[in-house]
Every structure is written in structure tokens, then in C-alpha cells.
Coordinates of C-alpha atoms in Angstrom, one line a residue:
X1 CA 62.7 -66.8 75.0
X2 CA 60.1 -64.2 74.6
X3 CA 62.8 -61.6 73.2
X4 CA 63.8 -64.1 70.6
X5 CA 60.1 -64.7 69.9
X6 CA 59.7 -61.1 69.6
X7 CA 62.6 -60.7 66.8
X8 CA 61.4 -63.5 65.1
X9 CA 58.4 -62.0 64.2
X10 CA 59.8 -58.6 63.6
X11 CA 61.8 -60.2 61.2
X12 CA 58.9 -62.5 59.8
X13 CA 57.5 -59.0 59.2
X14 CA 59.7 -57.2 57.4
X15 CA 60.8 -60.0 55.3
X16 CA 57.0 -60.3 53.9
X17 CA 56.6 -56.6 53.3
X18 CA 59.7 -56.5 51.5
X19 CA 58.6 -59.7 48.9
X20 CA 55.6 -57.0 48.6
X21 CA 57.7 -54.7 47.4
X22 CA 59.6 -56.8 45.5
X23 CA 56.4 -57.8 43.7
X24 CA 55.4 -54.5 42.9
X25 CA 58.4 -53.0 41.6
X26 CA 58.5 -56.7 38.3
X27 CA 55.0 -55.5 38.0
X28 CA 55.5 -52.0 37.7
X29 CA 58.9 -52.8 35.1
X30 CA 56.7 -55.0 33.0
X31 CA 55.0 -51.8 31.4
X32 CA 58.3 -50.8 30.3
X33 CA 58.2 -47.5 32.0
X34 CA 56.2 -45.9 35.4
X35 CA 53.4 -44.4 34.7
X36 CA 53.1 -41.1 34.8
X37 CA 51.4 -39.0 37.6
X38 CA 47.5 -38.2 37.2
X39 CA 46.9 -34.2 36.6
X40 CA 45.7 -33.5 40.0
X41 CA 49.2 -35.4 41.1
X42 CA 47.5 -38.4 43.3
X43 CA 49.7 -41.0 41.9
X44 CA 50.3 -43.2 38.9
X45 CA 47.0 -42.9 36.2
X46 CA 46.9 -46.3 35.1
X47 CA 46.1 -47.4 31.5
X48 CA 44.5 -44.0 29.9
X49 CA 41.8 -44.0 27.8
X50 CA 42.0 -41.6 24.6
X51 CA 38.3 -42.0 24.1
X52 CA 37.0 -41.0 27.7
X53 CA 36.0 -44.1 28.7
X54 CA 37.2 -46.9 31.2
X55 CA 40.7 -47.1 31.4
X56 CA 42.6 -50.2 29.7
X57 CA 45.2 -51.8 31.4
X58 CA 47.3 -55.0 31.8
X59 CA 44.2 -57.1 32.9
X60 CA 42.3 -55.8 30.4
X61 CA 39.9 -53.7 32.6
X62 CA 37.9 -56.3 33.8
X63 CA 36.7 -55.9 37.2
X64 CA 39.5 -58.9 38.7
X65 CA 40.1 -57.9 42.5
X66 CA 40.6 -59.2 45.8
X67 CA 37.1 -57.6 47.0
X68 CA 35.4 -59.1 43.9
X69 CA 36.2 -62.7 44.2
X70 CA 33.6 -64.4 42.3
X71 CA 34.7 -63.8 39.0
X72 CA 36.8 -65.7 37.4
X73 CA 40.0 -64.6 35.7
X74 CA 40.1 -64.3 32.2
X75 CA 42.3 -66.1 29.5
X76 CA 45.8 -64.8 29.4
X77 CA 45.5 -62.8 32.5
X78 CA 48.4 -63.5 34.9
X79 CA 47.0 -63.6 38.4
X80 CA 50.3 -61.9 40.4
X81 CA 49.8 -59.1 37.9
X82 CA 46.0 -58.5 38.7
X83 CA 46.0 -59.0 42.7
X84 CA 48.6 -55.5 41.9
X85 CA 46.6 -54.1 39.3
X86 CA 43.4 -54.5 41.4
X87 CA 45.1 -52.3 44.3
X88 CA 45.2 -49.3 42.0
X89 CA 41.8 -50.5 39.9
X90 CA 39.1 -47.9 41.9
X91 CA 41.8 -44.8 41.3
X92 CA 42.3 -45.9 37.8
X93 CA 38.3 -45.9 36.9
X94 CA 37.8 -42.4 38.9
X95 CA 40.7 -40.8 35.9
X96 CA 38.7 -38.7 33.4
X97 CA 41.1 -37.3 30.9
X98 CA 38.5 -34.5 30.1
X99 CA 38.3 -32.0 32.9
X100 CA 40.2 -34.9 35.8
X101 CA 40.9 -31.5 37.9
X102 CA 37.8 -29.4 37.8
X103 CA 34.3 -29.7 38.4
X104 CA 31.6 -29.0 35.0
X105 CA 29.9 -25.7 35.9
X106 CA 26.7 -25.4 38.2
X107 CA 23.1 -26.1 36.2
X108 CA 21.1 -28.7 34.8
X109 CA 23.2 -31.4 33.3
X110 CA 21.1 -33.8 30.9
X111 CA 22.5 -36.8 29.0
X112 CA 21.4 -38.0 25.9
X113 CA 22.7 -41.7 24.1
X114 CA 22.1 -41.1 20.2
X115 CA 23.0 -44.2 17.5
X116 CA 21.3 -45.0 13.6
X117 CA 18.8 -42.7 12.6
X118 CA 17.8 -41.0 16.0
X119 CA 19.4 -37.6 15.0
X120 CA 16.6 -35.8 13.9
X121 CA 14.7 -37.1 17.1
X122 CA 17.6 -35.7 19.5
X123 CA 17.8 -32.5 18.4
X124 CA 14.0 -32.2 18.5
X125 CA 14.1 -33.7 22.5
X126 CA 17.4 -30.8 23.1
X127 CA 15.0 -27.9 21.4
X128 CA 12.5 -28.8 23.9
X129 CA 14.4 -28.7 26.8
X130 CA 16.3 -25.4 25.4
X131 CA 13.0 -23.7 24.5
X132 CA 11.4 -23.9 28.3
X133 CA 14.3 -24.4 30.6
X134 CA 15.1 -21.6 32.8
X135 CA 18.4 -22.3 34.0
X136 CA 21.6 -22.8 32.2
X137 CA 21.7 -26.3 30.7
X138 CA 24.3 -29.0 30.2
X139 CA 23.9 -31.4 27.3
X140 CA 26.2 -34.7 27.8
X141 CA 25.7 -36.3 24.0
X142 CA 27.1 -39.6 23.6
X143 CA 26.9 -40.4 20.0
X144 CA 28.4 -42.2 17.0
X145 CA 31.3 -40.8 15.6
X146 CA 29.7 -40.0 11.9
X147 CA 26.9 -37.9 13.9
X148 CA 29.2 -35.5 15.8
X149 CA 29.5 -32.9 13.2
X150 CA 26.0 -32.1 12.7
X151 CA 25.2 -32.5 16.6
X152 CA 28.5 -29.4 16.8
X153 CA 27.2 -27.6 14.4
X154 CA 23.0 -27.3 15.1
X155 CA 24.0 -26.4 18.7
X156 CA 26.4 -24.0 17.8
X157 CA 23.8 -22.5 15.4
X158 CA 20.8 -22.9 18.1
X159 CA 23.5 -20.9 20.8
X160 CA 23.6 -17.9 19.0
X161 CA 19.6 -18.3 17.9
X162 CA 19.2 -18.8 21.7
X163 CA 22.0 -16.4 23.2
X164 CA 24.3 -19.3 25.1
X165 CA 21.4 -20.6 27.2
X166 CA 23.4 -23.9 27.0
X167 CA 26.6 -26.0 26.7
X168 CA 27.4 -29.1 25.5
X169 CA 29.7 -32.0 25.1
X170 CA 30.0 -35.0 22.8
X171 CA 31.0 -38.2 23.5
X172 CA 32.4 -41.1 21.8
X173 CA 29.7 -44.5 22.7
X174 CA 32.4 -46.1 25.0
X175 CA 32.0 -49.3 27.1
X176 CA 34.3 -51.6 29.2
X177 CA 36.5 -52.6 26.5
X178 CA 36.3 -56.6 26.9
X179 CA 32.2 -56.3 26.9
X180 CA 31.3 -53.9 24.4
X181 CA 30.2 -56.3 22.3
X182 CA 27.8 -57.6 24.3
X183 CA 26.6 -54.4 25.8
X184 CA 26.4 -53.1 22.3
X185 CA 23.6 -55.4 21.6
X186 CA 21.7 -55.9 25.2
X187 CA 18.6 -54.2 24.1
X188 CA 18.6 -51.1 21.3
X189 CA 21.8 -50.2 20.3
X190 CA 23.7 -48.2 22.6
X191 CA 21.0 -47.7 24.3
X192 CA 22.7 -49.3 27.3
X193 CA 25.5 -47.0 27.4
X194 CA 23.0 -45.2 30.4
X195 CA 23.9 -47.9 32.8
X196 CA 27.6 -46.8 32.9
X197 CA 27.3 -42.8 33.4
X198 CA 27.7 -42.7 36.7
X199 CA 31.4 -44.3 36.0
X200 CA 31.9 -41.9 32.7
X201 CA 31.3 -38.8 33.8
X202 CA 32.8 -38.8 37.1
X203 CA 33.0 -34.9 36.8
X204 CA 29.0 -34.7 37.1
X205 CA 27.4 -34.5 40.7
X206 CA 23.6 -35.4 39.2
X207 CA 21.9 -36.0 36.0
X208 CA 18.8 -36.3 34.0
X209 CA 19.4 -38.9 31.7
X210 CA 16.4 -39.0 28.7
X211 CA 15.6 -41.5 25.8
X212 CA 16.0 -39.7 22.6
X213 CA 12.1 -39.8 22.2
X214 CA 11.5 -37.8 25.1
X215 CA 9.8 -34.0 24.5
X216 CA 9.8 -31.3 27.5
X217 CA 6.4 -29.9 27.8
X218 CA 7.1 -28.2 31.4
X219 CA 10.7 -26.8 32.3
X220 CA 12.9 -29.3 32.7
X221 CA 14.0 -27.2 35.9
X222 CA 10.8 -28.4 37.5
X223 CA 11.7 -32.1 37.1
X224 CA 15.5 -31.5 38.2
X225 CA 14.3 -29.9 41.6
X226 CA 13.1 -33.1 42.7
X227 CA 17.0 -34.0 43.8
X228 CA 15.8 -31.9 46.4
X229 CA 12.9 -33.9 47.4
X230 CA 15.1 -36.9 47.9
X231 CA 15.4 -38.6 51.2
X232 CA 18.8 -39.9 52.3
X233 CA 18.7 -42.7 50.7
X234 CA 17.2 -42.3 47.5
X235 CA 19.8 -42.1 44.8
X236 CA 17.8 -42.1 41.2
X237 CA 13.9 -41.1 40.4
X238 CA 12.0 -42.8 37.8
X239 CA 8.5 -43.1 36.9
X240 CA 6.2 -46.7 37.5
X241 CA 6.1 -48.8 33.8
X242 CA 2.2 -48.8 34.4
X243 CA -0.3 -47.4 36.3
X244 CA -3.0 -49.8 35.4
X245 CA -1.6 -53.7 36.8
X246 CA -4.3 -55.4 33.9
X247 CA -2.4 -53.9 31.2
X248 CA 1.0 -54.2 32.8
X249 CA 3.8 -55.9 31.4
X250 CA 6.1 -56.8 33.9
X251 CA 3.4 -57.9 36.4
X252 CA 2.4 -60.6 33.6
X253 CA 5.3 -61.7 31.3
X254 CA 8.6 -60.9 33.3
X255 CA 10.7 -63.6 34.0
X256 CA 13.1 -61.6 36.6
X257 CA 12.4 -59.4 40.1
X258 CA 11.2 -56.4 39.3
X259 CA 10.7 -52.9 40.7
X260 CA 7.1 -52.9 43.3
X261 CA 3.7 -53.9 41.5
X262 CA 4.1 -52.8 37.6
X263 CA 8.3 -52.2 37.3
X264 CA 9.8 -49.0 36.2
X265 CA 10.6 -47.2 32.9
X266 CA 14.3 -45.8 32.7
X267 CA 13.2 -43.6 29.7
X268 CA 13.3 -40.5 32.3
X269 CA 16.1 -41.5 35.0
X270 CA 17.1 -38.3 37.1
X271 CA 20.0 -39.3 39.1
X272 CA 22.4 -38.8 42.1
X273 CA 25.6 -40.1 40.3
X274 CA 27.7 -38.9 43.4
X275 CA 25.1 -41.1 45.7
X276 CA 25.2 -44.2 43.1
X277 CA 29.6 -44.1 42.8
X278 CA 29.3 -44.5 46.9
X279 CA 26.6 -46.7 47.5
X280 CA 27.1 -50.8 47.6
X281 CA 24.4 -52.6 46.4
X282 CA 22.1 -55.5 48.0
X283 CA 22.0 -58.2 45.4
X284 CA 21.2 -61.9 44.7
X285 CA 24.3 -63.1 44.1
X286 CA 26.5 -62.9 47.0
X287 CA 25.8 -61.6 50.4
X288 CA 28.5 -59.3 49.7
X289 CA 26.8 -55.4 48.8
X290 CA 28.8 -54.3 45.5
X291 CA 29.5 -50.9 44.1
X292 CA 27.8 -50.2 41.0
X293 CA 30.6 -50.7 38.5
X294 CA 30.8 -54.7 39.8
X295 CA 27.5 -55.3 39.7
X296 CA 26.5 -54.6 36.5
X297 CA 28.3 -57.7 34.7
X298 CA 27.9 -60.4 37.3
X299 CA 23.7 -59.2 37.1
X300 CA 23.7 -59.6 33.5
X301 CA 25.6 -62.9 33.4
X302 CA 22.9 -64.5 35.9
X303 CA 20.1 -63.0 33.8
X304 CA 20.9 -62.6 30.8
X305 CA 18.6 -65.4 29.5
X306 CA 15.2 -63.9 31.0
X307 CA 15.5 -60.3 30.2
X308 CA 13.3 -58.6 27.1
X309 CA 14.5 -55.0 27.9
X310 CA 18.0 -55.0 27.8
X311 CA 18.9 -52.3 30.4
X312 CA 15.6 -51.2 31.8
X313 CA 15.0 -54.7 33.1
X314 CA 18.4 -54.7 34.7
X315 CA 17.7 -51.3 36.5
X316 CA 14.6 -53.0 37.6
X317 CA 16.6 -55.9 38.9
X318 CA 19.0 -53.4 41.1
X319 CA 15.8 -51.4 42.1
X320 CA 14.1 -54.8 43.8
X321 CA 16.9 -55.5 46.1
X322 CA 17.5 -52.1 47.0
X323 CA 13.8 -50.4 46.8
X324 CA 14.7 -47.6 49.7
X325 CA 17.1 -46.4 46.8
X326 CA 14.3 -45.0 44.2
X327 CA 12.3 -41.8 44.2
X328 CA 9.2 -42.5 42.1
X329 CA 7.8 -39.6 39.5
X330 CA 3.9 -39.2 38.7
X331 CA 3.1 -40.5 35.8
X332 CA 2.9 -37.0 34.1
X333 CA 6.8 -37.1 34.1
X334 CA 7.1 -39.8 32.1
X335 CA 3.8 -40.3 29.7
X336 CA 3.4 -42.5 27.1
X337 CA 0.9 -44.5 24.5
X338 CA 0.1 -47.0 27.4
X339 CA -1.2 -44.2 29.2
X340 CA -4.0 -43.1 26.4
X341 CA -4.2 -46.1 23.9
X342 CA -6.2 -48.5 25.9
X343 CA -8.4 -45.8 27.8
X344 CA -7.2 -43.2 30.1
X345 CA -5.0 -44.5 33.0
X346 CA -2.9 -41.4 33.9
X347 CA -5.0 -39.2 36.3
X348 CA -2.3 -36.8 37.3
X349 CA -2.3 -35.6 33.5
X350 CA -5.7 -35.4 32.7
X351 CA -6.0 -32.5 36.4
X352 CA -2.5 -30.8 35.4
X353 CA -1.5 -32.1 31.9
X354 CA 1.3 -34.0 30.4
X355 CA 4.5 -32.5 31.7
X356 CA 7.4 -35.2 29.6
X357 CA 6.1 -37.2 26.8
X358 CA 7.8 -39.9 26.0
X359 CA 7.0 -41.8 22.0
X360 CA 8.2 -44.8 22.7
X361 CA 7.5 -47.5 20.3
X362 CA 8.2 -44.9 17.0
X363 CA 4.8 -43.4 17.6
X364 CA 6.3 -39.9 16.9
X365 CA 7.2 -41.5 12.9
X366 CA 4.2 -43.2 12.0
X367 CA 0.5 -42.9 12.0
X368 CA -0.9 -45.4 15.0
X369 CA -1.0 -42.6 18.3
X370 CA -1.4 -39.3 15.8
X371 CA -1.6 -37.0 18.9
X372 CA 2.3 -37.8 20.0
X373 CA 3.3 -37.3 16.5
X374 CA 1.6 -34.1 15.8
X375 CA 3.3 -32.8 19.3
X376 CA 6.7 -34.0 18.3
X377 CA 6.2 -32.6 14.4
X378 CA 5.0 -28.7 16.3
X379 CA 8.4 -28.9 18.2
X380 CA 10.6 -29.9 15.2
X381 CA 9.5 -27.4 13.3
X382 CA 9.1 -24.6 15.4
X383 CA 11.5 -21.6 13.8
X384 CA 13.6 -20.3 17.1
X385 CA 12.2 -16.7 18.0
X386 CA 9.2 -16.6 16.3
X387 CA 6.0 -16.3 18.4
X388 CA 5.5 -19.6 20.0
X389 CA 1.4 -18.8 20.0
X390 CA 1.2 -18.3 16.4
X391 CA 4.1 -20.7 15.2
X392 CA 3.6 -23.7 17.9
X393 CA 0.4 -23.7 19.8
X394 CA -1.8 -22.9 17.2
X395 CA -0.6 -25.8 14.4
X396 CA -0.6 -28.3 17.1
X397 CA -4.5 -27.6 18.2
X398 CA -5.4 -27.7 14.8
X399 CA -3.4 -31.4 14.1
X400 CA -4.9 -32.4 17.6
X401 CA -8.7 -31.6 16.3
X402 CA -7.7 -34.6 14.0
X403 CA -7.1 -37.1 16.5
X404 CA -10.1 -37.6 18.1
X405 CA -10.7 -41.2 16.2
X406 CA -8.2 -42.2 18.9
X407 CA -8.1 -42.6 22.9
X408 CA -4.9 -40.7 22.8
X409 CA -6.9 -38.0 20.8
X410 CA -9.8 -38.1 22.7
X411 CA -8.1 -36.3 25.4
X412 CA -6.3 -34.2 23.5
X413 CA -6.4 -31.3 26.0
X414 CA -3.8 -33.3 28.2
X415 CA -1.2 -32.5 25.4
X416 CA -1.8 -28.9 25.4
X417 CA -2.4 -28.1 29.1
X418 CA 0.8 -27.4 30.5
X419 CA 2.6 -26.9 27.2
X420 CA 0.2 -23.4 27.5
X421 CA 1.3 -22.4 30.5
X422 CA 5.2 -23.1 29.6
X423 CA 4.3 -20.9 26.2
X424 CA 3.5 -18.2 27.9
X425 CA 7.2 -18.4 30.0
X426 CA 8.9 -18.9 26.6
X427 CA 7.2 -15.4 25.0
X428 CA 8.3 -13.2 27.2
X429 CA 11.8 -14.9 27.5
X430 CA 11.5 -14.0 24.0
X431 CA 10.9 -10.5 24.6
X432 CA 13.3 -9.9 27.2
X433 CA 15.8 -10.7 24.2

């Protein structure tokens, strides 16, 4: 009796592997043709993307899987088709068709997200980081298609101006396919396109990712060595929203968890990408921890009714639940007109100086916080090679004289503090060449 138990089983076994099989083989023959191997010859590449981006495919990338179950499936997606898909989903999304066999070269990678009229302001935030960076340099651009020829061609200008201190790439603005439109829109446009690095540029072990309005006054090497700093489970740095909780905004108006006392500003993220593709996230929708590419949906959906900015509040979101996960910056590192225009609330800068500025709210474009704009206008116009005493410092003391009607200008000295000492490191960089 126990034999014929025994084959019964056996039998019960190999039949259901076998309808497995079965199963895979209709779904494979629906595409016509197997795919082809991936470069590195893992196994079928799935649904290739042309614009570098996540892969399409016969569920229409959507994140529909068998560890995901919360989401429903979408209209016209046939379920037998997905629960096969989803088995090949994770080695689908790791395919970049730039580079999918080899690693970028060693350095500072920094990533940029440029759409409308922020040209002009990039290039200004790249010359900064070029002028006083020390090691080699990495610029991931993701841009709209009508800006990629001037982008290809001031670098390529700036590389021989700057003998090849830096590389770059350009990148088409590329989200999941069945949500661009709504990620399109969540807060400035493209502006979200940060959230979805980690899952783009799978070739990139960490990363400095910067708002377009963002000038290097300090090396950005000095910022990029705090990876080393990180504990063991800290997987992105960022610097507190506010200092000062009376004039905070998330403290008073938000509507959604938020990072410890003030929240945190994503204009200046430095992150572990490697750390952030492994790590599953605590949330408040399931009990289940999720990787980073299926959280970032299923967040949105539950919040997108109480969130004012866009992306930033949704890295705030991720940060609450998971707060052993973020390395927080002084306040130098990310400095802005909250920090000047109501009184002076940023201590580290007023002993050591302002080592990252960031303009947010167009200050570097019109006349209300004069200090930033005279900063950013010294940069722009600063001619490559000339002496940076003479043809930056000096202009910028003389527009910062003017200021002094504001708070911002008051303190005027906390613009100029560190940008002398990183001066002096450019000038004999130029001399050496």
C-alpha cells in the first residue's frame, strides 16, 4: 500500500511539473519568436527598451507578480501570461542596453534631471562641480530630447578647455511606461525622474544626484567621501528641510509622515544605489517589506491626495518607516533662502561657510535673495582658465557689498568663505596646466 502511495505521488509530481512546462512553452510561442539571450548570456532579455529605460513587455511592465499581490491587474492583461512574465520580471528590469556587461569607470558619478528652460542653470551647476572637483567626474544627464545637442556640445567644448577632467552621458527622461503620465506631472516636471535611478542606471554602484539649481562651492569630492562615513545600514544622505521647527514647513502644514522633526530636502541626495536595489522596505501598506521598484507606485497611490512636493514628500514618506536607512548632512551641504531670509538659522555656515548652495524657489533669476543670484551670475560667467581671483572672487565681493538690505546679504561672508579656500585649489590646478 505504501509503494502504491509512493508512485502515486511521484506521478502526481511529474504530471504538475510537466503542465508547468506546458504553460511556459504557449507563453513563450505567443511572442512569436524566443527571445534572444542577454549580452552577458544569463538567459532570455525580455521586452528591450531602445530608450534605456524599463523594459516593456507583454504585461505592460507593471510591477504584476506573485510576491506583489496587492495590486490589481490591469485591463487586457491575461493573468496565466503575467504569473510567467513575473518569474523573469527582476532579470528583465536589471537589463541595461548601454554598458549591460561592464561596469562605468571608477570616480564621482553625479546625476542631473534637466526639462523647459533649466539649460542654462545646468550647465552653470556642471561648471561648478568641474571647476573644484579633484577627482575624475561622471555626469549622468537625463534630459529632453531638443536639449541634447547643446548639453554634447558645451561639454565637449568645456573637455578640451578643462583637459578631460570629466565624462558624461545623456539620457532620454524615461519612466515606467504605463505611468509616465502621471509621474510626468507629480511635482516639477521630470523632476521625479530621481526616484527611479537606482533602477536606470543599474551600471552605477553610488551617486550624487543634484537639483539643477544647485552650485558647488567646496569639492564635490568632499561631499562624495561621506559614502564612507555611512553605517551599515544607511543607504542615501540628505540634508534636514529646516533647522529652525517655527519656520518649518513639514512640521506645520504636511498632511503625510515625514522624515524626524522638520522632514528632508532631496535637492542634494548622495546615494548607495547598490544598497537601495537590495534593501526591502518597511512601509504602511502591507506588512510585507518591498524592494524599491514596488514601492514607489503603491506609496503614491495611498498618498497621492496629501502630498505638495511631488517626490520629495514621497522620499520623506520611505525615510519615516525606515529612518536607520538615512545619513543626514549639515546644513552647509544643502543651503538655501530659508536659511538667511528670515534671520540666520544655519550655524555650521556662518563657522565654516556655505559649502552647496542650493536657489531653490528661482532666486538665482530674479531680484528677492540678491546674494544667491550674484553667486550663481560669478559662476556662469566665469571664462574657463582665466584667474579665478581676478575673474570670480573679486565681481562676486563687489555684487555681495550690494546685498546688505537683505538677511541673506547681511551675512554675506558665508558665501565667500569656503568658495576662498576652494579658489585657491582651482589656481594652481590652473597652473599645473
Amino acid at each position: 500500500m505504501r509503494r502504491y502511495l509512493r508512485v502515486v505521488l511521484l506521478c502526481s509530481a511529474l504530471a504538475f511539473f510537466v503542465i508547468l512546462y506546458v504553460f511556459n512553452e504557449i507563453a513563450k510561442a505567443e511572442d512569436g519568436v524566443r527571445d534572444p539571450p542577454t549580452p552577458d548570456g544569463r538567459g532570455p532579455a525580455r521586452g528591450r527598451s531602445r530608450a534605456g529605460g524599463l523594459p516593456p513587455s507583454r504585461c505592460k511592465d507593471v510591477s504584476v507578480s506573485f510576491w506583489n499581490p496587492y495590486w490589481m491587474l490591469p485591463t487586457g492583461v491575461c493573468a496565466v501570461n503575467c504569473f510567467w512574465e513575473s518569474a523573469f520580471r527582476h532579470e528583465a528590469k536589471t537589463w541595461n542596453p548601454a554598458n549591460s556587461s561592464k561596469k562605468l569607470s571608477s570616480g564621482m558619478h553625479l546625476a542631473v534631471v534637466t526639462c523647459g528652460q533649466r539649460l542654462e542653470e545646468t550647465l552653470t551647476m556642471l561648471k561648478s562641480a568641474i571647476l573644484f572637483s579633484q577627482k575624475p567626474l561622471h555626469f549622468h544627464i537625463f534630459a529632453e530630447d531638443e536639449l541634447h545637442t547643446k548639453f554634447n556640445s558645451t561639454l565637449e567644448i568645456w573637455k578640451t578647455a578643462f583637459h578631460q577632467r570629466f565624462n558624461h552621458t545623456i539620457y532620454p527622461i524615461t519612466f515606467p511606461a504605463e505611468t509616465a503620465a502621471i509621474w510626468k506631472k507629480l511635482f516639477k516636471p521630470c523632476a521625479s525622474q530621481r526616484l527611479f535611478l537606482p533602477l536606470i542606471l543599474k551600471e552605477v554602484d553610488s551617486l550624487l544626484y543634484v537639483d539643477t539649481d544647485i552650485l558647488f562651492l567646496r569639492p564635490m569630492d568632499d561631499i562624495w567621501a561621506f559614502l564612507e562615513d555611512f553605517n551599515h545600514t544607511q543607504i542615501a544622505g540628505m540634508a534636514p528641510e529646516h533647522e529652525e521647527p517655527r519656520i518649518g514647513w513639514y512640521n506645520r502644514f504636511a498632511r503625510h509622515p515625514y522624515y524626524g522633526k522638520t522632514g528632508i530636502n532631496s535637492g542634494v541626495m548622495l546615494m548607495n544605489m547598490t544598497r537601495i536595489r537590495k534593501k526591502y522596505f518597511k512601509n504602511d501598506m502591507t506588512s510585507v517589506r518591498l524592494k524599491w521598484e514596488d514601492l514607489l507606485l503603491p506609496l503614491f497611490k495611498k498618498y497621492k491626495l496629501n502630498i505638495t512636493w511631488g517626490d520629495q514628500d514621497l522620499l520623506n514618506i520611505i525615510f519615516h518607516q525606515n529612518p536607520e536607512s538615512l545619513f543626514i548632512f549639515p546644513c552647509q551641504w544643502n543651503y538655501r533662502p530659508d536659511h538667511c531670509m528670515y534671520g540666520s538659522n544655519c550655524k555650521a555656515a556662518e563657522d565654516e561657510g556655505i559649502f552647496v548652495l542650493h536657489g531653490n524657489r528661482g532666486v538665482y533669476h530674479d531680484g528677492k535673495q540678491p546674494a544667491f543670484r550674484a553667486v550663481y551670475e560669478a559662476i556662469k560667467s566665469y571664462p574657463f582658465g582665466e584667474n579665478p581671483t581676478r575673474s570670480l572672487l573679486q565681481p562676486l565681493e563687489n555684487e555681495l557689498q550690494k546685498t546688505t538690505n537683505t538677511y541673506c546679504g547681511r551675512i554675506h561672508q558665508v558665501f565667500t568663505m569656503q568658495l576662498l579656500k576652494s579658489l585657491r585649489t582651482l589656481q594652481e590646478k590652473i597652473s599645473r596646466t
